[in-house]
Coordinates of C-alpha atoms in Angstrom, one line a residue:
Chain A
X7 CA -43.4 -16.2 29.0
X8 CA -44.5 -19.8 28.5
X9 CA -43.1 -21.8 31.4
X10 CA -41.9 -25.2 30.1
X11 CA -39.6 -26.5 32.8
X12 CA -38.5 -26.2 36.4
X13 CA -35.8 -23.7 35.5
X14 CA -38.4 -21.4 33.8
X15 CA -40.5 -21.6 36.9
X16 CA -37.5 -20.7 39.1
X17 CA -36.9 -17.7 36.9
X18 CA -40.6 -16.7 36.9
X19 CA -41.6 -17.3 40.5
X20 CA -38.2 -16.8 42.2
X21 CA -36.6 -19.3 44.6
X22 CA -38.9 -18.4 47.5
X23 CA -42.1 -19.3 45.7
X24 CA -40.8 -22.2 43.6
X25 CA -41.1 -25.0 46.2
X26 CA -44.5 -24.1 47.6
X27 CA -45.8 -23.8 44.0
X28 CA -44.3 -27.2 43.0
X29 CA -45.4 -29.0 46.2
X30 CA -48.9 -27.7 45.7
X31 CA -49.0 -29.0 42.2
X32 CA -47.8 -32.6 42.6
X33 CA -50.3 -35.2 41.6
X34 CA -50.3 -39.0 41.3
X35 CA -48.9 -40.3 38.0
X36 CA -51.7 -41.4 35.7
X37 CA -50.4 -44.7 34.3
X38 CA -53.5 -46.8 34.1
X39 CA -55.0 -45.2 31.0
X40 CA -51.7 -45.3 29.2
X41 CA -51.3 -48.9 30.0
X42 CA -54.7 -49.6 28.6
X43 CA -53.9 -47.6 25.5
X44 CA -50.7 -49.6 25.1
X45 CA -52.2 -52.9 23.9
X46 CA -55.3 -53.6 25.9
X47 CA -57.9 -51.7 23.9
X48 CA -60.5 -53.8 22.3
X49 CA -60.3 -54.2 18.5
X50 CA -62.3 -51.8 16.4
X51 CA -65.9 -52.9 15.9
X52 CA -66.7 -53.5 12.2
X53 CA -70.3 -54.4 11.0
X54 CA -71.9 -55.3 7.8
X55 CA -74.9 -53.2 6.6
X56 CA -77.2 -56.2 7.3
X57 CA -76.0 -56.4 10.9
X58 CA -76.5 -52.7 11.3
X59 CA -80.1 -53.0 9.9
X60 CA -80.8 -55.8 12.3
X61 CA -79.8 -53.9 15.4
X62 CA -82.5 -53.1 17.9
X63 CA -82.5 -49.8 19.7
X64 CA -84.3 -48.7 22.9
X65 CA -86.5 -45.7 22.2
X66 CA -85.9 -44.8 25.9
X67 CA -82.5 -43.7 24.8
X68 CA -84.1 -40.5 23.7
X69 CA -84.6 -38.7 27.0
X70 CA -86.2 -36.0 24.9
X71 CA -87.9 -37.8 22.1
X72 CA -87.3 -34.9 19.8
X73 CA -83.6 -35.8 19.8
X74 CA -82.3 -32.9 21.8
X75 CA -81.1 -35.1 24.7
X76 CA -80.1 -38.6 24.0
X77 CA -78.2 -41.2 26.0
X78 CA -74.6 -41.5 24.8
X79 CA -74.7 -38.2 22.9
X80 CA -73.3 -34.8 23.8
X81 CA -75.7 -31.9 24.1
X82 CA -75.4 -28.1 24.6
X83 CA -77.5 -25.1 25.7
X84 CA -76.3 -21.7 24.7
X85 CA -77.4 -18.3 25.9
X86 CA -76.2 -15.0 27.3
X87 CA -75.0 -14.9 30.9
X88 CA -77.8 -14.6 33.4
X89 CA -80.6 -15.3 30.9
X90 CA -81.7 -18.5 32.7
X91 CA -79.9 -21.4 31.0
X92 CA -79.1 -23.1 34.3
X93 CA -82.6 -22.8 35.5
X94 CA -83.9 -24.2 32.3
X95 CA -81.6 -27.2 32.5
X96 CA -82.6 -27.7 36.1
X97 CA -86.2 -27.6 35.1
X98 CA -85.4 -30.2 32.4
X99 CA -83.9 -32.4 35.1
X100 CA -86.8 -32.0 37.4
X101 CA -89.2 -32.8 34.6
X102 CA -87.3 -35.9 33.5
X103 CA -87.1 -37.3 37.1
X104 CA -90.9 -36.8 37.5
X105 CA -92.0 -37.8 34.1
X106 CA -93.5 -34.4 33.5
X107 CA -93.4 -32.6 30.2
X108 CA -90.6 -30.0 29.7
X109 CA -91.9 -27.0 27.8
X110 CA -94.5 -29.4 26.3
X111 CA -91.9 -31.8 25.2
X112 CA -92.3 -35.4 26.4
X113 CA -89.5 -36.5 28.7
X114 CA -88.2 -40.0 29.4
X115 CA -85.8 -41.6 31.9
X116 CA -87.2 -40.9 35.4
X117 CA -84.5 -43.3 36.7
X118 CA -81.7 -41.3 35.2
X119 CA -79.4 -39.5 37.7
X120 CA -78.3 -36.0 37.0
X121 CA -75.1 -34.3 38.3
X122 CA -74.7 -30.6 38.0
X123 CA -71.1 -29.4 38.0
X124 CA -71.7 -25.7 38.4
X125 CA -69.5 -22.9 39.4
X126 CA -71.7 -19.8 39.4
X127 CA -74.6 -20.1 41.8
X128 CA -74.1 -19.9 45.6
X129 CA -75.9 -22.3 47.9
X130 CA -78.2 -19.4 48.9
X131 CA -79.2 -18.7 45.3
X132 CA -79.7 -22.5 44.7
X133 CA -81.8 -22.8 47.8
X134 CA -84.0 -19.8 46.8
X135 CA -84.6 -21.1 43.3
X136 CA -85.1 -24.8 44.3
X137 CA -87.5 -24.0 47.1
X138 CA -89.8 -22.3 44.6
X139 CA -89.3 -24.8 41.9
X140 CA -90.1 -27.8 44.1
X141 CA -93.2 -26.1 45.3
X142 CA -94.7 -27.0 41.9
X143 CA -94.2 -30.7 42.5
X144 CA -95.9 -33.2 44.8
X145 CA -94.2 -34.8 47.8
X146 CA -93.7 -38.0 45.8
X147 CA -92.2 -36.1 42.9
X148 CA -89.9 -34.2 45.3
X149 CA -88.6 -37.5 46.6
X150 CA -87.9 -38.7 43.1
X151 CA -86.1 -35.5 42.4
X152 CA -84.1 -35.7 45.6
X153 CA -82.8 -39.2 44.9
X154 CA -81.7 -38.3 41.4
X155 CA -80.5 -34.8 41.1
X156 CA -77.1 -33.8 42.6
X157 CA -75.3 -30.5 42.5
X158 CA -71.8 -29.5 43.1
X159 CA -72.0 -26.6 45.6
X160 CA -69.7 -23.7 46.3
X161 CA -68.6 -24.1 49.8
X162 CA -64.8 -24.5 50.0
X163 CA -62.0 -22.4 48.5
X164 CA -61.5 -24.9 45.6
X165 CA -65.1 -25.4 44.8
X166 CA -65.6 -22.8 42.2
X167 CA -62.4 -23.9 40.5
X168 CA -63.1 -26.7 38.1
X169 CA -60.8 -26.0 35.2
X170 CA -59.9 -29.4 33.8
X171 CA -56.4 -29.7 35.1
X172 CA -55.2 -33.1 36.1
X173 CA -56.3 -32.8 39.7
X174 CA -59.8 -31.5 38.8
X175 CA -60.2 -34.2 36.2
X176 CA -59.8 -36.7 39.0
X177 CA -62.1 -34.9 41.3
X178 CA -64.8 -34.7 38.6
X179 CA -64.3 -38.3 37.5
X180 CA -64.6 -39.4 41.1
X181 CA -67.8 -37.4 41.6
X182 CA -69.3 -38.8 38.4
X183 CA -68.5 -42.4 39.5
X184 CA -69.6 -41.8 43.1
X185 CA -73.0 -40.4 42.0
X186 CA -73.2 -42.9 39.2
X187 CA -74.6 -40.1 37.1
X188 CA -76.3 -40.6 33.7
X189 CA -76.3 -36.9 32.7
X190 CA -73.5 -34.6 33.7
X191 CA -74.1 -30.9 33.3
X192 CA -71.1 -28.7 32.9
X193 CA -72.2 -25.2 33.8
X194 CA -70.7 -23.0 32.4
X195 CA -68.3 -24.4 29.9
X196 CA -66.0 -21.4 30.4
X197 CA -65.1 -22.5 33.9
X198 CA -64.0 -25.9 32.8
X199 CA -61.8 -24.5 30.0
X200 CA -58.3 -25.7 29.5
X201 CA -56.7 -22.3 28.9
X202 CA -58.4 -19.8 26.5
X203 CA -61.6 -21.1 25.0
X204 CA -61.5 -18.5 22.4
X205 CA -58.9 -20.6 20.6
X206 CA -60.0 -23.6 18.7
X207 CA -57.2 -25.7 20.0
X208 CA -58.1 -25.2 23.7
X209 CA -61.9 -25.5 23.0
X210 CA -61.2 -28.8 21.3
X211 CA -59.0 -30.0 24.1
X212 CA -61.6 -29.0 26.7
X213 CA -64.5 -30.7 25.0
X214 CA -62.5 -33.8 24.3
X215 CA -61.6 -34.0 28.0
X216 CA -65.3 -33.5 29.0
X217 CA -66.2 -36.4 26.7
X218 CA -63.5 -38.6 28.1
X219 CA -64.4 -37.8 31.7
X220 CA -68.1 -38.2 31.3
X221 CA -68.0 -41.4 29.4
X222 CA -65.3 -43.1 31.5
X223 CA -67.0 -46.3 32.7
X224 CA -70.3 -45.6 31.0
X225 CA -70.3 -44.8 27.3
X226 CA -74.0 -43.9 27.4
X227 CA -73.5 -41.1 30.0
X228 CA -74.4 -37.7 28.5
X229 CA -72.3 -34.6 28.8
X230 CA -74.6 -31.6 28.7
X231 CA -72.6 -28.3 28.3
X232 CA -74.0 -24.9 29.2
X233 CA -72.2 -22.3 27.3
X234 CA -72.3 -18.5 27.0
X235 CA -73.6 -16.9 23.8
X236 CA -72.7 -13.8 22.0
X237 CA -74.1 -10.7 23.7
X238 CA -75.9 -7.6 22.3
X239 CA -78.5 -7.3 19.6
X240 CA -76.2 -8.8 17.0
X241 CA -75.8 -11.9 19.2
X242 CA -79.5 -12.2 19.8
X243 CA -80.2 -12.1 16.1
X244 CA -78.2 -15.3 15.8
X245 CA -80.5 -17.3 18.1
X246 CA -82.2 -18.7 15.0
X247 CA -81.9 -18.5 11.3
X248 CA -78.9 -19.0 9.2
X249 CA -76.5 -17.9 11.9
X250 CA -77.9 -20.1 14.7
X251 CA -74.8 -22.3 14.6
X252 CA -72.6 -19.4 15.6
X253 CA -74.7 -18.3 18.5
X254 CA -72.3 -19.6 21.2
X255 CA -69.0 -18.0 21.9
X256 CA -66.3 -19.5 19.7
X257 CA -69.0 -22.0 18.7
X258 CA -67.3 -23.5 15.7
X259 CA -65.7 -26.4 17.7
X260 CA -68.7 -26.7 20.1
X261 CA -71.0 -27.0 17.2
X262 CA -69.1 -29.8 15.7
X263 CA -68.8 -31.6 19.0
X264 CA -72.4 -31.5 20.1
X265 CA -75.1 -33.6 18.6
X266 CA -77.9 -31.2 19.7
X267 CA -77.9 -27.6 20.8
X268 CA -80.7 -25.4 22.2
X269 CA -80.3 -21.6 21.9
X270 CA -81.8 -19.3 24.4
X271 CA -82.2 -15.5 24.1
X272 CA -84.1 -12.8 26.0
X273 CA -87.0 -11.2 24.2
X274 CA -86.2 -7.7 25.7
X275 CA -82.9 -6.2 26.5
X276 CA -83.9 -5.3 30.1
X277 CA -86.0 -8.4 31.1
X278 CA -85.1 -12.1 31.2
X279 CA -88.5 -13.4 32.1
X280 CA -89.6 -14.1 28.5
X281 CA -87.2 -16.1 26.5
X282 CA -86.9 -17.4 22.9
X283 CA -86.1 -21.1 22.8
X284 CA -84.7 -22.0 19.4
X285 CA -82.8 -24.9 17.9
X286 CA -79.1 -24.6 17.3
X287 CA -78.6 -28.1 16.0
X288 CA -80.2 -31.5 16.0
X289 CA -78.3 -34.4 14.4
X290 CA -81.0 -37.0 15.0
X291 CA -84.2 -35.4 13.9
X292 CA -85.6 -32.3 12.3
X293 CA -85.2 -29.2 14.3
X294 CA -88.1 -27.6 16.2
X295 CA -89.6 -24.3 15.4
X296 CA -88.6 -21.5 17.8
X297 CA -91.1 -20.6 20.5
X298 CA -91.3 -18.3 23.5
X299 CA -91.4 -19.2 27.2
X300 CA -92.3 -17.1 30.2
X301 CA -91.0 -17.5 33.7
X302 CA -93.4 -18.0 36.6
X303 CA -91.9 -16.1 39.5
X304 CA -93.7 -18.1 42.0
X305 CA -92.4 -21.5 40.8
X306 CA -89.3 -20.2 38.9
X307 CA -90.4 -22.6 36.1
X308 CA -90.8 -21.7 32.5
X309 CA -93.9 -22.4 30.4
X310 CA -94.7 -21.9 26.8
X311 CA -96.2 -18.6 25.8
X312 CA -98.1 -19.3 22.6
X313 CA -99.4 -15.8 22.4
X314 CA -96.0 -14.5 21.7
X315 CA -95.3 -14.0 18.0
X316 CA -91.7 -15.2 17.4
X317 CA -91.7 -14.1 13.8
X318 CA -92.9 -10.6 14.6
X319 CA -90.1 -10.4 17.3
X320 CA -87.6 -11.5 14.7
X321 CA -88.9 -9.0 12.2
X322 CA -88.6 -6.2 14.8
X323 CA -84.9 -7.0 15.2
X324 CA -84.4 -7.0 11.5
X325 CA -86.6 -3.9 11.0
X326 CA -84.4 -1.9 13.4
X327 CA -81.5 -2.9 11.3
X328 CA -83.2 -2.1 8.0
X329 CA -84.2 1.4 9.2
X330 CA -80.6 2.0 10.2
X331 CA -79.6 0.9 6.7
X332 CA -82.0 3.5 5.1
X333 CA -79.9 6.5 5.9
X334 CA -80.3 8.4 2.7
X335 CA -79.9 12.0 1.5
X336 CA -83.6 12.2 0.6
X337 CA -84.5 11.0 4.1
X338 CA -82.4 13.8 5.6
X339 CA -83.7 16.4 3.2
X340 CA -87.2 15.6 4.3
X341 CA -86.2 16.8 7.8
X342 CA -84.7 20.1 6.6
X343 CA -87.0 23.0 5.7
X344 CA -86.7 24.1 2.1
X345 CA -85.9 27.7 2.7
X346 CA -84.9 27.9 6.4
X347 CA -82.5 26.0 8.6
X348 CA -82.9 23.5 11.4
X349 CA -80.5 22.8 14.4
X350 CA -78.2 20.0 13.6
X351 CA -78.8 18.4 16.9
X352 CA -82.5 18.2 16.1
X353 CA -81.8 16.4 12.9
X354 CA -79.5 14.0 14.7
X355 CA -82.2 13.4 17.3
X356 CA -84.7 12.6 14.6
X357 CA -82.4 10.2 13.0
X358 CA -81.7 8.5 16.4
X359 CA -85.5 8.1 16.8
X360 CA -85.4 6.1 13.6
X361 CA -82.9 3.7 15.0
X362 CA -79.8 5.3 13.5
X363 CA -76.9 5.7 15.9
X364 CA -75.5 9.2 16.7
X365 CA -72.1 8.4 15.4
X366 CA -73.4 7.1 12.1
X367 CA -75.8 10.0 11.8
X368 CA -73.0 12.6 12.4
X369 CA -70.7 10.8 10.0
X370 CA -73.4 10.8 7.3
X371 CA -74.2 14.6 7.8
X372 CA -70.5 15.5 7.9
X373 CA -69.9 13.5 4.7
X374 CA -72.7 15.4 2.8
X375 CA -72.1 19.0 4.0
X376 CA -69.9 21.4 2.1
X377 CA -69.7 24.9 0.9
X378 CA -71.4 23.8 -2.3
X379 CA -74.0 21.5 -0.8
X380 CA -75.9 19.3 -1.0
X381 CA -76.2 20.0 2.8
X382 CA -75.1 23.4 4.0
X383 CA -74.0 24.1 7.6
X384 CA -75.1 27.4 9.0
X385 CA -73.6 29.1 12.0
X386 CA -76.1 31.1 14.0
X387 CA -74.6 33.7 16.2
X388 CA -75.7 33.8 19.8
X389 CA -74.7 36.5 22.3
X390 CA -72.2 35.2 24.8
X391 CA -72.4 31.7 23.5
X392 CA -70.9 29.5 20.8
X393 CA -72.5 29.6 17.4
X394 CA -75.4 27.2 17.0
X395 CA -74.9 24.8 14.1
X396 CA -77.9 24.5 11.8
X397 CA -78.4 22.5 8.6
X398 CA -80.1 23.9 5.5
X399 CA -80.6 23.1 1.8
X400 CA -79.1 26.4 0.7
X401 CA -76.0 28.4 1.6
X402 CA -76.2 30.8 4.5
X403 CA -76.5 34.5 3.5
X404 CA -74.6 37.2 5.3
X405 CA -77.7 38.8 6.9
X406 CA -78.6 35.4 8.3
X407 CA -75.4 35.2 10.3
Chain B
X5 CA -19.2 -19.4 39.1
X6 CA -20.4 -15.9 39.7
X7 CA -21.4 -15.5 36.1
X8 CA -23.5 -18.7 36.0
X9 CA -25.2 -17.9 39.3
X10 CA -26.1 -14.4 38.1
X11 CA -27.3 -15.6 34.7
X12 CA -29.4 -18.3 36.1
X13 CA -30.7 -16.5 39.2
X14 CA -29.1 -19.1 41.4
X15 CA -27.3 -18.3 44.7
X16 CA -23.5 -18.4 44.8
X17 CA -23.7 -20.8 47.7
X18 CA -25.8 -23.3 45.7
X19 CA -23.1 -23.4 43.0
X20 CA -20.3 -23.5 45.5
X21 CA -21.9 -26.5 47.4
X22 CA -22.5 -28.3 44.1
X23 CA -18.9 -27.9 43.1
X24 CA -17.8 -29.2 46.4
X25 CA -20.2 -32.1 45.9
X26 CA -18.5 -32.6 43.4
X27 CA -21.4 -32.4 41.0
X28 CA -20.6 -29.3 39.1
X29 CA -17.4 -27.9 37.6
X30 CA -15.8 -25.7 34.9
X31 CA -13.6 -27.0 32.1
X32 CA -12.1 -24.8 29.5
X33 CA -14.9 -22.3 29.6
X34 CA -17.5 -25.0 29.6
X35 CA -20.0 -25.9 32.3
X36 CA -19.2 -29.4 33.5
X37 CA -21.9 -31.7 35.0
X38 CA -20.0 -34.2 37.0
X39 CA -21.5 -37.7 37.1
X40 CA -20.3 -40.7 38.9
X41 CA -20.0 -42.3 35.4
X42 CA -18.3 -39.4 33.6
X43 CA -18.5 -35.7 32.8
X44 CA -20.9 -33.9 30.5
X45 CA -19.9 -30.5 29.2
X46 CA -22.3 -27.8 28.1
X47 CA -21.4 -24.5 26.4
X48 CA -22.6 -22.0 23.8
X49 CA -21.0 -21.6 20.4
X50 CA -22.3 -19.1 17.8
X51 CA -25.6 -18.8 19.8
X52 CA -26.1 -22.6 19.7
X53 CA -26.1 -24.7 22.9
X54 CA -23.8 -27.7 22.6
X55 CA -23.7 -30.7 24.9
X56 CA -20.9 -33.3 24.8
X57 CA -19.6 -36.0 27.0
X58 CA -16.0 -35.2 27.8
X59 CA -15.7 -38.8 28.9
X60 CA -17.7 -41.6 30.5
X61 CA -21.3 -42.5 29.8
X62 CA -24.7 -41.3 30.8
X63 CA -26.1 -42.2 34.2
X64 CA -28.2 -40.3 36.7
X65 CA -26.7 -36.9 37.7
X66 CA -26.2 -37.2 41.5
X67 CA -27.5 -40.7 41.3
X68 CA -25.2 -41.8 44.2
X69 CA -27.2 -39.7 46.7
X70 CA -30.5 -41.3 46.0
X71 CA -29.7 -43.9 48.7
X72 CA -29.5 -41.2 51.4
X73 CA -32.9 -39.7 50.8
X74 CA -36.5 -40.8 51.2
X75 CA -38.0 -38.4 48.6
X76 CA -36.5 -38.0 45.2
X77 CA -37.3 -35.2 42.7
X78 CA -36.3 -36.7 39.3
X79 CA -35.7 -33.9 36.8
X80 CA -35.2 -33.7 33.1
X81 CA -31.7 -32.1 32.9
X82 CA -29.3 -30.9 35.5
X83 CA -30.3 -27.3 35.5
X84 CA -33.8 -28.1 36.6
X85 CA -32.4 -30.0 39.5
X86 CA -30.1 -27.1 40.4
X87 CA -33.1 -24.8 40.4
X88 CA -34.9 -27.0 42.9
X89 CA -31.7 -27.2 45.1
X90 CA -31.3 -23.5 44.9
X91 CA -34.9 -23.1 46.1
X92 CA -34.1 -25.1 49.2
X93 CA -35.4 -28.5 48.3
X94 CA -32.6 -30.3 50.0
X95 CA -32.7 -28.3 53.3
X96 CA -34.4 -31.2 55.2
X97 CA -31.7 -33.7 54.2
X98 CA -34.4 -36.2 53.3
X99 CA -35.3 -34.8 49.9
X100 CA -32.9 -34.7 47.0
X101 CA -33.0 -33.6 43.4
X102 CA -31.4 -35.8 40.8
X103 CA -31.5 -35.5 37.0
X104 CA -31.7 -37.6 33.8
X105 CA -29.1 -36.5 31.3
X106 CA -31.9 -36.1 28.8
X107 CA -35.6 -36.8 28.4
X108 CA -35.0 -40.1 26.6
X109 CA -32.2 -41.5 28.8
X110 CA -33.4 -43.8 31.5
X111 CA -32.2 -47.4 31.7
X112 CA -34.6 -49.8 33.2
X113 CA -31.8 -51.2 35.4
X114 CA -31.7 -47.8 37.2
X115 CA -35.2 -48.4 38.6
X116 CA -33.8 -50.5 41.4
X117 CA -32.1 -47.4 42.8
X118 CA -35.5 -46.0 43.7
X119 CA -36.7 -49.0 45.7
X120 CA -39.1 -47.8 48.4
X121 CA -38.6 -44.1 47.7
X122 CA -41.2 -41.4 47.2
X123 CA -40.5 -40.2 43.7
X124 CA -41.7 -37.0 42.0
X125 CA -41.2 -36.8 38.3
X126 CA -40.4 -33.2 37.4
X127 CA -40.1 -33.5 33.7
X128 CA -40.7 -30.7 31.2
X129 CA -44.1 -29.5 30.1
X130 CA -43.7 -30.6 26.5
X131 CA -44.2 -33.7 24.4
X132 CA -40.8 -35.1 25.3
X133 CA -41.4 -34.5 29.0
X134 CA -44.8 -36.2 28.8
X135 CA -43.4 -39.2 27.0
X136 CA -40.5 -39.4 29.6
X137 CA -43.1 -39.3 32.4
X138 CA -45.0 -42.1 30.8
X139 CA -42.0 -44.2 30.1
X140 CA -40.1 -43.7 33.4
X141 CA -43.3 -44.1 35.4
X142 CA -43.9 -47.5 33.9
X143 CA -40.4 -48.6 34.8
X144 CA -40.5 -47.1 38.3
X145 CA -43.9 -47.9 39.6
X146 CA -43.2 -51.5 40.5
X147 CA -40.3 -50.3 42.7
X148 CA -41.3 -47.1 44.4
X149 CA -43.4 -46.3 47.5
X150 CA -45.2 -43.6 45.7
X151 CA -44.9 -42.0 42.3
X152 CA -46.1 -38.5 41.5
X153 CA -45.6 -35.9 38.8
X154 CA -45.8 -32.1 38.4
X155 CA -49.2 -30.8 37.4
X156 CA -48.1 -28.3 34.8
X157 CA -51.6 -26.8 34.3
X158 CA -51.8 -26.0 37.9
X159 CA -48.3 -24.5 37.8
X160 CA -49.1 -22.4 34.8
X161 CA -52.1 -20.9 36.7
X162 CA -49.9 -20.4 39.7
X163 CA -47.5 -18.5 37.5
X164 CA -50.3 -16.4 36.2
X165 CA -51.6 -15.6 39.7
X166 CA -48.1 -14.5 40.7

């Protein structure tokens, strides 16, 4: 039941829990923004084409000169849970602060301050990662990092809870103002969600709130959202190509909101040390070609792996699919002897070896077997056991039973 | 009285005390909210909820007790206030629940009543409630010691946890 007033709450929670719940959820009235919205907003800015052409822009606005991180513009990184998105963004922050290249991309803005609002990694995990990451930097670089990278840590009961309700909006806004951050990382988007992010309405509301919070007081501040992507092989296949825009979960709204998006996917199902980095979107410039990166376990930093053939990797994903699509009667006949029979399980195993699922293989065989062919099912008697099911190209004769 | 208490999940004593108030009554099969300025009747007819003023004019329901308290929960509708009272809001004698007759009814001259009080706006979690919060808070904030509101998102989550 949707609770819409105090009486509903009384009915839902009962009288014993009503007051504690209400008293815990009382917040200051937010009147300031409303007042401003009443009549104090500045007029709309209107320019002629000549004025726009005469404008001067600072190239330093492009924190990544390829356009994937720009002051004043929203950005996103998408990837499956645990693949290494947070670590990659942390590496980006460290590289920006120290002026180092990030995955061979030039970085700008060593003076920019980064705030990570994260809800997943404990202090222990952060310490373990950061110790190794910082080992790759000089003492002077570490000092630059220390004065410009800040993380929300999970220490109190309320720390992992950053859903954008009114109280958390204030907490986040206060943190952003206090740190005077230039780039605010929301990691992961799911934990900031206003209700269910699988719905467009709530995704829109959440992203709008993130924009509002981030840009309050500084319109050039960047909201960088880390978002979970679709899982499984079908999800990974969307990391690049025509479906790259739908790589993130319920990505339709996110894709419209963000100005640039980087997709991250693991190369192998059981190993996240080699990743594919691909472009999801870039509104400012042309998109980069996908490439692979490999994790150095000593420094926990990623570096490009030019020996890795991304096209071949993509083909291998497609190939597995195309083999599965080639489940034909001729193919099955090739596995069955012309005059004898073969155990059905053996045929299914052979089909599975070709990348065809057991369910699909069984359904195909069952759909083509009948008393009149084309595939015949034989029942081989076994003493004290159930009949063994064989497949053959001809009907079973009595003496063969 | 028994029927209302049961239907709403309120205690009989809550209803009894409100009728003694007198803030609540019963008139020709209709629930009567007794204001210092008149009486508002509420009943159901053919499944439809009907609200009419028997006489008088809108004011704050239980507006006269604001003066006796330091903390005021201002609700959107009398039944919300009754729910808070039923949950024991007024047990410390310093906190009271009062109600607007509707989300859109708040005269700016009533703001003086809340001078120096701690006020919590307990309006509904809908558009009308949000607009009422905005409008009433603008009228009250010059007069009150503190002005707060319910965080419905937090309450929704609290409900889910429960």
